[in-house]
Coordinates of C-alpha atoms in Angstrom, one line a residue:
Chain A
M1 CA 140.4 108.0 144.0
T2 CA 138.1 110.9 144.3
Q3 CA 136.8 112.6 141.3
T4 CA 137.5 116.3 141.2
L5 CA 135.4 117.3 138.2
P6 CA 131.7 116.4 138.0
E7 CA 131.5 114.2 135.0
T8 CA 128.8 114.9 132.3
P9 CA 126.1 112.3 132.9
A10 CA 125.3 109.9 130.0
V11 CA 121.6 110.8 130.1
Q12 CA 119.9 113.5 132.0
I13 CA 116.1 113.7 131.9
E14 CA 114.4 116.6 133.7
A15 CA 110.7 117.0 134.2
M16 CA 110.0 115.4 130.9
S17 CA 106.4 114.7 129.7
K18 CA 104.9 113.3 126.6
N19 CA 101.3 113.2 125.4
Y20 CA 99.5 111.3 122.7
G21 CA 96.6 113.7 122.1
S22 CA 94.9 113.9 125.5
F23 CA 96.6 110.8 126.8
R24 CA 99.5 111.5 129.2
A25 CA 102.0 108.8 128.1
L26 CA 104.8 110.1 130.3
R27 CA 104.5 112.6 133.2
N28 CA 107.3 114.4 135.0
I29 CA 110.1 112.0 134.4
N30 CA 113.3 112.8 136.2
L31 CA 116.2 110.4 135.6
T32 CA 120.0 110.8 135.5
V33 CA 122.2 107.9 134.2
R34 CA 125.9 108.2 134.9
K35 CA 128.5 106.9 132.4
G36 CA 129.1 103.2 132.8
E37 CA 125.9 102.8 134.8
K38 CA 123.5 99.9 134.1
V39 CA 119.8 100.8 134.6
V40 CA 117.0 98.3 134.2
V41 CA 113.5 99.8 133.6
C42 CA 110.5 97.6 134.4
G43 CA 106.8 97.9 134.9
P44 CA 103.5 96.7 133.6
S45 CA 102.8 97.0 129.8
G46 CA 101.5 100.4 128.8
S47 CA 103.5 102.0 131.7
G48 CA 105.5 104.1 129.3
K49 CA 108.9 102.4 129.7
S50 CA 109.5 101.9 126.0
T51 CA 108.3 105.4 125.2
M52 CA 110.7 106.8 127.7
I53 CA 113.8 105.1 126.3
R54 CA 112.7 105.9 122.8
C55 CA 112.7 109.5 123.8
I56 CA 116.4 109.2 124.6
N57 CA 117.3 108.8 120.9
R58 CA 114.3 110.8 119.8
L59 CA 112.4 108.0 118.1
E60 CA 109.7 109.7 120.1
E61 CA 109.5 113.4 120.7
H62 CA 108.9 114.7 124.2
D63 CA 106.5 117.6 124.8
E64 CA 107.8 119.1 128.0
G65 CA 111.0 119.2 130.0
R66 CA 114.6 118.6 129.0
I67 CA 116.6 115.6 127.8
V68 CA 120.3 116.0 127.6
V69 CA 122.3 113.1 126.2
L70 CA 126.1 113.1 126.4
G71 CA 126.0 116.8 127.0
I72 CA 123.8 117.6 124.0
E73 CA 120.2 118.7 124.5
L74 CA 117.6 117.1 122.3
N75 CA 115.5 119.6 120.3
D76 CA 114.3 120.0 116.7
D77 CA 117.8 120.4 115.4
V78 CA 118.2 117.4 113.0
A79 CA 122.0 117.6 112.9
R80 CA 122.2 117.3 116.7
I81 CA 119.8 114.4 116.7
D82 CA 121.9 112.5 114.2
E83 CA 125.0 113.3 116.2
I84 CA 123.4 111.8 119.3
R85 CA 122.1 108.7 117.5
R86 CA 125.6 107.9 116.3
D87 CA 126.6 107.5 119.9
V88 CA 123.5 105.9 121.3
G89 CA 122.8 102.4 120.0
M90 CA 119.5 100.7 120.3
V91 CA 118.4 97.1 120.3
F92 CA 114.8 96.5 119.5
Q93 CA 112.2 93.9 120.5
H94 CA 111.8 92.7 117.0
F95 CA 115.5 93.0 116.0
N96 CA 114.8 95.1 112.9
L97 CA 117.7 93.8 110.9
F98 CA 117.7 94.8 107.3
P99 CA 116.4 91.7 105.5
H100 CA 117.8 92.6 102.1
M101 CA 121.4 92.6 103.4
T102 CA 123.7 89.9 104.8
V103 CA 124.6 89.9 108.4
L104 CA 128.0 91.5 107.6
E105 CA 126.4 94.2 105.4
N106 CA 124.0 95.0 108.2
C107 CA 126.9 95.6 110.5
V108 CA 129.1 97.7 108.2
L109 CA 126.4 99.9 106.6
A110 CA 126.1 102.5 109.3
P111 CA 129.8 102.8 110.1
M112 CA 130.5 103.3 106.4
L113 CA 127.7 105.7 105.7
V114 CA 127.7 107.7 108.9
R115 CA 131.2 107.4 110.3
K116 CA 132.8 107.3 106.7
I117 CA 135.0 104.3 107.7
P118 CA 136.5 102.4 104.8
R119 CA 135.0 99.1 104.0
A120 CA 137.9 96.9 104.9
Q121 CA 138.2 98.5 108.3
A122 CA 134.5 98.4 108.9
E123 CA 134.4 94.7 108.0
A124 CA 137.2 94.0 110.4
T125 CA 135.4 95.7 113.2
A126 CA 132.2 94.0 112.3
M127 CA 133.9 90.6 112.4
R128 CA 135.3 91.4 115.8
Y129 CA 131.9 92.2 117.2
L130 CA 130.3 89.2 115.5
E131 CA 132.9 87.0 117.2
K132 CA 132.0 88.8 120.5
V133 CA 128.4 87.8 120.1
R134 CA 129.6 84.3 119.1
I135 CA 128.2 84.3 115.6
P136 CA 131.0 85.0 113.1
E137 CA 130.2 82.0 111.0
Q138 CA 126.9 83.5 110.0
A139 CA 128.4 86.7 108.5
S140 CA 127.4 85.9 104.9
K141 CA 123.9 84.8 105.7
Y142 CA 120.7 86.8 105.4
P143 CA 118.8 87.6 108.6
G144 CA 115.8 85.5 107.4
Q145 CA 118.1 82.4 107.6
L146 CA 118.9 82.9 111.3
S147 CA 116.9 82.0 114.5
G148 CA 115.5 84.8 116.6
G149 CA 118.3 84.5 119.2
Q150 CA 120.9 84.7 116.5
Q151 CA 119.2 87.7 114.9
Q152 CA 119.1 89.6 118.2
R153 CA 122.8 88.9 118.7
V154 CA 123.5 90.3 115.2
A155 CA 121.4 93.3 116.1
I156 CA 123.5 93.9 119.2
A157 CA 126.7 93.5 117.1
R158 CA 125.3 95.9 114.6
S159 CA 124.8 98.5 117.3
L160 CA 128.3 97.9 118.7
C161 CA 129.8 98.5 115.3
M162 CA 129.0 102.2 115.7
Q163 CA 131.0 102.0 118.9
P164 CA 128.3 103.8 120.9
E165 CA 128.7 105.3 124.3
I166 CA 125.3 104.2 125.4
L167 CA 123.2 101.2 124.5
L168 CA 119.4 101.2 124.8
F169 CA 117.6 97.9 125.0
D170 CA 113.9 97.9 124.3
E171 CA 112.6 94.5 125.6
P172 CA 115.4 92.6 123.7
T173 CA 114.2 89.1 124.8
S174 CA 110.4 89.4 124.8
A175 CA 110.0 88.3 121.2
L176 CA 112.3 85.3 121.6
D177 CA 111.5 81.6 122.3
P178 CA 112.4 80.7 125.8
E179 CA 115.5 78.6 124.9
M180 CA 117.0 81.5 123.1
I181 CA 116.7 84.1 125.8
N182 CA 119.8 83.1 127.6
E183 CA 122.2 83.4 124.6
V184 CA 121.1 87.0 124.3
L185 CA 121.2 87.7 128.0
D186 CA 124.7 86.3 128.2
V187 CA 125.9 88.7 125.6
M188 CA 124.3 91.6 127.5
V189 CA 125.9 90.5 130.7
S190 CA 129.4 90.4 129.1
L191 CA 128.8 93.9 127.7
A192 CA 127.8 95.1 131.1
S193 CA 131.0 93.7 132.6
E194 CA 133.0 95.7 130.1
G195 CA 131.6 99.0 131.4
M196 CA 129.1 99.9 128.7
T197 CA 126.4 102.4 129.7
M198 CA 123.2 100.4 129.4
I199 CA 119.5 101.3 129.8
C200 CA 117.4 98.1 129.5
V201 CA 113.6 97.8 129.4
T202 CA 113.1 94.2 130.3
H203 CA 111.1 91.7 132.3
E204 CA 114.1 89.5 133.0
M205 CA 114.4 90.0 136.7
G206 CA 117.3 87.6 137.1
F207 CA 119.2 89.8 134.7
A208 CA 118.3 92.9 136.6
R209 CA 119.5 91.3 139.9
R210 CA 122.7 90.2 138.4
V211 CA 123.7 93.3 136.3
A212 CA 121.8 96.4 137.2
D213 CA 123.2 99.2 139.3
R214 CA 119.7 100.6 139.6
V215 CA 116.2 99.3 138.9
I216 CA 113.5 101.7 137.9
F217 CA 109.8 100.8 138.3
M218 CA 107.3 102.7 136.1
D219 CA 103.6 102.7 136.1
A220 CA 101.0 104.8 134.3
G221 CA 103.7 107.0 132.8
E222 CA 105.5 107.8 136.0
I223 CA 108.6 106.6 137.7
V224 CA 107.1 105.1 140.9
E225 CA 110.2 103.7 142.6
E226 CA 113.9 103.3 142.0
G227 CA 116.7 101.7 143.9
N228 CA 119.5 99.3 143.8
P229 CA 118.4 95.7 143.0
E230 CA 118.9 94.5 146.6
T231 CA 116.5 96.9 148.2
F232 CA 114.2 97.0 145.2
F233 CA 113.6 93.3 145.1
V234 CA 113.8 92.5 148.8
S235 CA 111.9 95.5 150.3
P236 CA 110.1 97.6 147.8
A237 CA 108.5 100.6 149.3
N238 CA 105.5 101.3 147.0
E239 CA 102.4 99.2 146.9
R240 CA 102.3 99.2 143.1
T241 CA 105.8 97.9 143.0
K242 CA 105.0 95.2 145.5
K243 CA 102.0 94.1 143.4
F244 CA 104.0 94.1 140.1
L245 CA 106.8 92.1 141.7
S246 CA 104.5 89.6 143.2
Q247 CA 103.0 89.1 139.7
V248 CA 106.4 88.8 137.9
L249 CA 108.2 86.7 140.5
R250 CA 105.4 84.3 141.3
H251 CA 107.0 81.3 139.6
Chain B
M1 CA 113.0 49.2 77.7
T2 CA 109.2 49.5 77.6
A3 CA 108.6 50.7 81.1
L4 CA 107.6 54.3 81.3
H5 CA 109.7 56.8 83.3
P6 CA 108.0 57.1 86.7
A7 CA 107.3 60.8 86.3
A8 CA 105.8 60.3 82.9
G9 CA 103.7 57.4 84.2
Y10 CA 102.4 59.6 87.0
R11 CA 101.6 62.4 84.6
L12 CA 99.7 60.0 82.4
S13 CA 97.6 58.7 85.3
S14 CA 96.8 62.1 86.7
L15 CA 95.8 63.2 83.2
R16 CA 93.4 60.2 83.0
K17 CA 92.0 61.0 86.4
R18 CA 91.4 64.6 85.6
F19 CA 90.0 64.4 82.1
F20 CA 88.7 60.8 81.6
R21 CA 87.1 59.9 84.9
T22 CA 83.5 59.3 83.6
P23 CA 82.3 58.5 80.0
L24 CA 80.7 62.0 79.9
Q25 CA 83.9 63.6 80.9
A26 CA 85.8 61.6 78.4
A27 CA 83.4 62.6 75.6
L28 CA 83.6 66.3 76.6
S29 CA 87.4 66.1 76.7
L30 CA 87.5 64.5 73.3
A31 CA 85.1 67.0 71.8
S32 CA 87.1 69.9 73.2
L33 CA 90.3 68.4 71.9
L34 CA 88.8 68.0 68.5
L35 CA 87.6 71.6 68.4
L36 CA 91.0 72.9 69.5
G37 CA 92.8 70.7 67.0
T38 CA 90.6 71.9 64.1
L39 CA 91.2 75.5 65.1
A40 CA 94.9 75.0 65.4
W41 CA 95.0 73.2 62.0
K42 CA 93.0 76.0 60.3
A43 CA 95.4 78.6 61.8
F44 CA 98.4 76.6 60.7
D45 CA 97.0 76.1 57.3
W46 CA 96.3 79.8 56.9
A47 CA 99.6 81.0 58.3
V48 CA 101.9 78.5 56.8
L49 CA 100.6 75.9 54.3
S50 CA 98.5 78.1 52.0
A51 CA 100.3 81.3 52.7
V52 CA 102.3 83.4 50.2
F53 CA 105.7 84.2 51.5
T54 CA 107.7 85.8 48.7
G55 CA 106.9 89.3 47.5
E56 CA 107.6 88.5 43.8
G57 CA 104.1 87.9 42.7
G58 CA 102.9 91.2 44.3
P59 CA 99.3 91.6 45.6
A60 CA 97.9 89.5 42.7
A61 CA 99.6 86.3 43.9
C62 CA 98.1 86.9 47.4
K63 CA 94.6 87.4 46.1
A64 CA 94.8 84.1 44.2
A65 CA 96.0 82.2 47.3
E66 CA 93.8 80.9 50.1
G67 CA 96.1 81.6 53.0
A68 CA 98.0 84.5 54.7
C69 CA 99.7 87.1 52.5
W70 CA 103.1 87.4 54.2
S71 CA 104.4 89.1 51.1
V72 CA 102.9 92.3 52.4
I73 CA 105.4 92.2 55.2
A74 CA 108.2 91.3 52.8
N75 CA 107.2 94.3 50.7
R76 CA 106.3 96.8 53.4
W77 CA 108.4 95.9 56.5
R78 CA 110.5 98.9 56.1
I79 CA 107.5 101.2 56.5
I80 CA 106.3 99.3 59.5
M81 CA 109.6 99.3 61.3
F82 CA 110.9 102.7 60.3
G83 CA 107.8 104.8 59.3
L84 CA 108.6 107.9 57.4
Y85 CA 112.4 107.8 58.1
P86 CA 114.3 108.5 54.8
Y87 CA 114.7 105.2 53.0
E88 CA 118.4 105.3 52.4
E89 CA 119.1 106.3 56.1
Q90 CA 117.0 103.5 57.6
W91 CA 120.0 101.6 58.7
R92 CA 120.4 104.3 61.3
S93 CA 117.0 103.7 62.7
A94 CA 117.6 100.0 62.8
L95 CA 120.9 100.5 64.6
S96 CA 119.2 102.8 67.0
C97 CA 116.6 100.1 67.9
V98 CA 119.5 97.7 68.5
I99 CA 121.1 100.3 70.8
V100 CA 118.0 100.8 72.8
V101 CA 117.5 97.0 73.2
V102 CA 121.1 96.5 74.3
M103 CA 120.7 99.4 76.7
I104 CA 117.6 97.9 78.2
V105 CA 119.1 94.4 78.4
L106 CA 122.3 95.7 80.0
S107 CA 120.5 97.7 82.7
C108 CA 118.4 94.6 83.5
L109 CA 121.5 92.6 84.5
P110 CA 122.1 92.7 88.3
A111 CA 125.9 93.1 87.5
C112 CA 125.2 96.6 86.2
W113 CA 123.2 97.8 89.2
T114 CA 125.5 100.5 90.5
G115 CA 124.7 104.1 90.1
K116 CA 127.8 104.8 88.0
R117 CA 127.2 101.8 85.6
I118 CA 123.5 102.5 85.1
A119 CA 124.2 106.2 84.5
A120 CA 127.0 105.4 82.0
I121 CA 124.9 102.9 80.1
W122 CA 122.0 105.3 79.8
I123 CA 123.9 108.5 79.0
L124 CA 125.9 106.7 76.4
G125 CA 122.9 104.8 75.0
V126 CA 120.6 107.8 74.8
G127 CA 123.4 109.9 73.4
L128 CA 124.1 107.4 70.6
F129 CA 120.5 106.9 69.9
Y130 CA 119.8 110.6 69.6
G131 CA 122.9 111.3 67.5
L132 CA 122.2 108.5 65.2
M133 CA 118.5 109.2 64.7
K134 CA 118.8 112.9 64.4
G135 CA 122.1 113.2 62.6
G136 CA 123.6 116.5 61.6
V137 CA 126.9 115.3 63.2
F138 CA 129.8 113.1 61.8
G139 CA 128.5 113.5 58.3
L140 CA 125.1 112.0 59.1
R141 CA 122.2 113.6 57.3
Y142 CA 119.9 115.6 59.5
V143 CA 116.5 113.9 60.1
G144 CA 114.0 115.9 62.3
E145 CA 111.8 114.2 64.9
E146 CA 108.8 114.7 62.7
A147 CA 110.2 112.1 60.3
W148 CA 111.0 109.5 63.0
G149 CA 108.7 106.5 63.0
G150 CA 108.0 102.8 63.4
L151 CA 109.7 100.6 66.0
A152 CA 112.5 103.2 66.7
L153 CA 109.8 105.8 67.7
T154 CA 107.9 103.3 69.8
L155 CA 111.0 102.3 71.7
F156 CA 112.2 105.9 72.1
I157 CA 108.8 107.0 73.5
F158 CA 108.7 104.0 75.9
V159 CA 112.2 104.4 77.1
S160 CA 112.0 108.1 77.6
T161 CA 108.7 107.8 79.4
C162 CA 110.2 105.3 81.8
V163 CA 113.4 107.2 82.3
I164 CA 111.7 110.5 83.1
G165 CA 108.6 108.9 84.8
F166 CA 110.4 106.5 87.2
P167 CA 112.5 109.0 89.2
L168 CA 109.5 111.4 89.1
A169 CA 107.3 108.6 90.5
I170 CA 109.8 108.0 93.4
C171 CA 109.9 111.7 94.1
L172 CA 106.1 111.9 94.1
A173 CA 105.8 108.9 96.4
L174 CA 108.3 110.3 98.9
L175 CA 106.6 113.7 98.8
R176 CA 103.2 112.1 99.4
R177 CA 104.4 110.5 102.6
S178 CA 106.0 113.7 103.8
R179 CA 105.4 114.6 107.4
L180 CA 104.4 118.1 106.4
P181 CA 100.7 117.9 105.7
W182 CA 100.6 120.6 103.0
I183 CA 103.3 118.9 100.9
S184 CA 101.6 115.5 101.1
R185 CA 98.2 117.0 100.4
V186 CA 99.4 118.9 97.3
T187 CA 101.3 115.9 96.0
G188 CA 98.2 113.7 96.6
L189 CA 96.1 116.3 94.7
I190 CA 98.5 116.3 91.7
I191 CA 98.7 112.5 91.6
D192 CA 95.0 112.0 91.8
S193 CA 94.2 114.7 89.2
I194 CA 96.5 113.1 86.7
R195 CA 95.2 109.7 87.4
S196 CA 91.6 110.8 86.9
L197 CA 92.4 112.0 83.3
P198 CA 92.6 109.6 80.4
L199 CA 96.1 109.4 78.8
I200 CA 94.8 110.3 75.4
S201 CA 93.5 113.7 76.7
I202 CA 96.8 114.4 78.4
L203 CA 98.7 113.6 75.2
F204 CA 96.4 115.8 73.3
A205 CA 96.8 118.6 75.8
F206 CA 100.5 118.5 75.8
A207 CA 100.7 118.3 72.0
V208 CA 98.1 120.9 71.1
V209 CA 97.1 123.0 74.1
V210 CA 100.5 123.6 75.8
P211 CA 102.0 125.6 72.9
F212 CA 99.4 128.3 73.6
M213 CA 100.4 128.6 77.2
L214 CA 104.2 128.4 77.1
P215 CA 106.6 130.8 75.6
S216 CA 108.1 129.4 72.4
W217 CA 111.6 128.8 73.9
L218 CA 110.0 126.5 76.5
Q219 CA 107.9 124.5 74.2
G220 CA 110.4 122.1 72.6
D221 CA 109.4 119.8 69.8
K222 CA 106.0 118.3 69.9
L223 CA 107.6 114.8 70.4
Y224 CA 109.2 115.9 73.7
R225 CA 106.0 117.5 74.9
V226 CA 104.2 114.3 74.3
I227 CA 106.9 112.3 76.1
W228 CA 106.6 114.6 79.1
G229 CA 102.8 114.1 79.1
A230 CA 103.2 110.3 79.0
A231 CA 105.9 110.4 81.6
L232 CA 103.7 112.4 84.0
F233 CA 100.9 109.9 83.5
F234 CA 103.3 107.0 84.1
A235 CA 104.7 108.8 87.2
A236 CA 101.3 109.3 88.8
Y237 CA 100.5 105.6 88.6
Q238 CA 103.9 104.4 89.5
A239 CA 104.1 106.8 92.5
E240 CA 101.1 105.0 94.0
I241 CA 102.8 101.6 93.3
V242 CA 106.0 102.8 95.0
R243 CA 104.0 104.2 97.9
G244 CA 102.2 100.9 98.3
G245 CA 105.7 99.3 98.4
L246 CA 106.9 101.7 101.0
Q247 CA 103.8 101.0 103.2
G248 CA 104.7 97.3 103.1
V249 CA 108.1 97.9 104.7
A250 CA 108.0 97.4 108.5
R251 CA 108.0 100.5 110.6
G252 CA 110.9 99.1 112.5
Q253 CA 113.2 99.3 109.5
E254 CA 113.1 103.0 109.4
E255 CA 113.5 103.2 113.2
A256 CA 116.5 100.9 113.2
S257 CA 118.2 103.0 110.6
M258 CA 117.3 106.2 112.4
A259 CA 118.7 104.7 115.6
L260 CA 122.0 104.0 113.8
G261 CA 122.2 107.7 112.9
I262 CA 121.7 107.1 109.2
G263 CA 120.5 110.2 107.5
Y264 CA 117.2 110.7 105.5
W265 CA 118.6 110.2 102.0
H266 CA 120.6 107.0 102.9
R267 CA 117.6 105.7 104.8
I268 CA 115.5 106.1 101.7
S269 CA 118.1 104.9 99.2
R270 CA 119.6 102.0 101.1
I271 CA 116.9 100.7 103.5
L272 CA 113.4 101.7 102.4
L273 CA 113.4 101.9 98.6
P274 CA 115.3 98.6 98.0
Q275 CA 112.7 96.8 100.2
A276 CA 109.8 98.8 98.8
M277 CA 110.7 98.1 95.2
R278 CA 110.8 94.4 96.0
N279 CA 107.2 94.6 97.3
A280 CA 106.2 96.7 94.3
L281 CA 107.9 94.6 91.7
P282 CA 104.9 92.7 90.2
A283 CA 102.8 95.9 90.0
T284 CA 105.8 97.8 88.5
I285 CA 106.4 95.3 85.7
N286 CA 102.7 95.5 85.0
Q287 CA 103.0 99.3 84.7
F288 CA 105.9 99.0 82.3
V289 CA 103.9 96.6 80.1
I290 CA 100.9 98.9 80.1
S291 CA 103.1 101.9 79.2
F292 CA 104.7 100.0 76.4
K293 CA 101.4 99.3 74.8
E294 CA 100.1 102.8 75.5
T295 CA 102.8 104.3 73.3
S296 CA 100.4 103.5 70.4
L297 CA 98.2 106.3 71.6
V298 CA 100.6 108.9 70.2
I299 CA 98.9 108.2 66.9
V300 CA 96.2 110.8 67.9
V301 CA 98.7 113.6 67.8
G302 CA 100.2 112.6 64.5
F303 CA 103.1 110.3 65.3
F304 CA 103.9 107.3 63.2
E305 CA 104.9 104.8 65.9
I306 CA 104.8 101.1 64.9
L307 CA 101.0 100.7 64.9
A308 CA 100.4 103.9 62.9
S309 CA 103.2 102.9 60.5
G310 CA 101.5 99.6 60.1
N311 CA 98.3 101.3 59.1
A312 CA 100.2 103.3 56.5
A313 CA 101.9 100.1 55.3
Y314 CA 98.6 98.4 54.2
G315 CA 96.7 101.6 53.5
T316 CA 98.2 102.3 50.1
G317 CA 95.6 100.8 47.7
E318 CA 97.2 97.7 46.4
W319 CA 97.7 96.1 49.9
T320 CA 94.5 97.2 51.6
F321 CA 93.2 93.6 51.8
A322 CA 96.2 92.4 53.8
Y323 CA 95.5 94.3 57.0
V324 CA 95.2 91.1 59.1
E325 CA 98.8 90.0 58.3
V326 CA 100.2 93.5 59.1
Y327 CA 98.4 93.5 62.4
A328 CA 99.6 89.9 63.1
F329 CA 103.1 91.0 62.5
I330 CA 102.8 94.1 64.7
A331 CA 101.2 91.9 67.4
L332 CA 104.3 89.6 67.2
V333 CA 106.6 92.6 67.7
Y334 CA 104.6 93.8 70.7
F335 CA 104.5 90.2 72.0
I336 CA 108.3 89.8 71.9
F337 CA 108.9 92.9 73.9
V338 CA 106.1 92.5 76.4
Y339 CA 106.7 88.8 77.0
S340 CA 110.4 89.4 77.5
L341 CA 109.5 92.1 80.0
S342 CA 107.2 89.7 81.9
R343 CA 109.8 86.9 81.9
Y344 CA 112.4 89.4 83.2
G345 CA 109.9 90.4 86.0
A346 CA 109.6 86.7 87.0
F347 CA 113.4 86.4 87.0
L348 CA 113.7 89.5 89.2
E349 CA 111.2 88.2 91.7
R350 CA 113.2 85.0 92.1
H351 CA 116.5 86.9 92.2
M352 CA 115.3 89.2 94.9
A353 CA 113.6 86.5 97.0
I354 CA 117.1 85.2 97.9
G355 CA 117.6 87.6 100.8
T356 CA 114.1 87.7 102.2
R357 CA 113.1 84.2 103.0

């Protein structure tokens, strides 16, 4: 089937730059992510990859250029930002669950406050997603009583409860003990197979190979190279990419 | 059975190890024990064995006795507890005290911690207290604020200071961490200015100086001006405590709630403040305790709260010798309130620790 209308992209970044004082954190970023696309962003630490995805839901403000998310341009309009944040979920490196609430309360809070969904319905949805991340039996526990891997899965369920169009992952496995990484990656793989639009900052190259439609390599605040995982991993064009991959894939 | 319970045996042996390890240590321990024992006995003898309890003999019976003169309390407790409040109406003042205590206890129970319940308890409680104390309705005789006194006045000042001061403190703390520099700087200036003044001068200024600056319709009764002064002072300190609590909440908490699309007020009320107040709890209880005791400073602007009423109770010629007993009694009243407050603080810390292991 051929598409007649050009679909609005999920995320469209044009000539975006960001500075911290005189430091150029991001320079001239151009990136378009289609709906349903899975993009993995990698690069050495300090290359600006986290900063870039945090600009997409405006946890960071960009200084130049344009960011359009789901057809809405990000600017200082607070109402618009909240509108975008409703539809763009984010999973953090350090989970950031609310420690004073149970797992279930963590999951129903935003749907009830932001989407005005009645409690019973919000709880039913939450339980469905907790089952999806294979953790429904922990619903009445507090985050502090769970392992890192379990907390991160709850965090994913919490984002899903808002039924977002796009999910951003900011190094979701790098704070985890090695034996817990796979339980989180498995959840991410199954989300990807269901057609969620995902932008993941991660060092998990196996995940990138398996899931990504496109891999983006960033260094020093710029997108250096992008391509499908096959060509990216097998025959990278840029010297910096080659060096990075040789360091990451050595073992 | 002669065998000691294992725990008791352990305690005994650890006691021996700690206090009777060497002969010198044993001697010192015994000497200290003897000293403490003597002091305790003297105090007990003064307070109970040689004391005069009934008021029948009047001051003369006390002067003849060796020990404490509790009959001054029996004779004068109404002045201590109710101050200048009209004698035949003092049941109203007593009932008001009970209402305030019930109100405080109710709002301390976790079961009552919803906005509606707290609001209902406080509006009802303060309304009842005010109506009962002031009268002029339902056939109750009118008693103006200038005649209020004793424990009822102490509790009223304390409770109003906290009720006005606490929300004010939260506002100040939030304004101080505003992203707009001029707001945070001005708030900081206000907080620091208030904190650099002694409470006594603030009370004095609000009672005496403010009437010269405000039009008469804005002045209100002196009592309410003094309460506003005390509340402002409370708020300045408590604001810094709340701000400290907010700083202890991980940055990721706010980011996570922002990423979920939760708006500013819900972020503050559901995510940040509940966690900040946990961090700030010990210091907050401390601030409440200090404020309770500082209510006694209103004496400088002519109010007869419990301490000033105590002064009046023994200051009438025939009982002037019995000031120690009066102060001991007032100290006991303070102790009951402050100690309950601290115990409640400890309970809260345990209760709140459940979620954040």
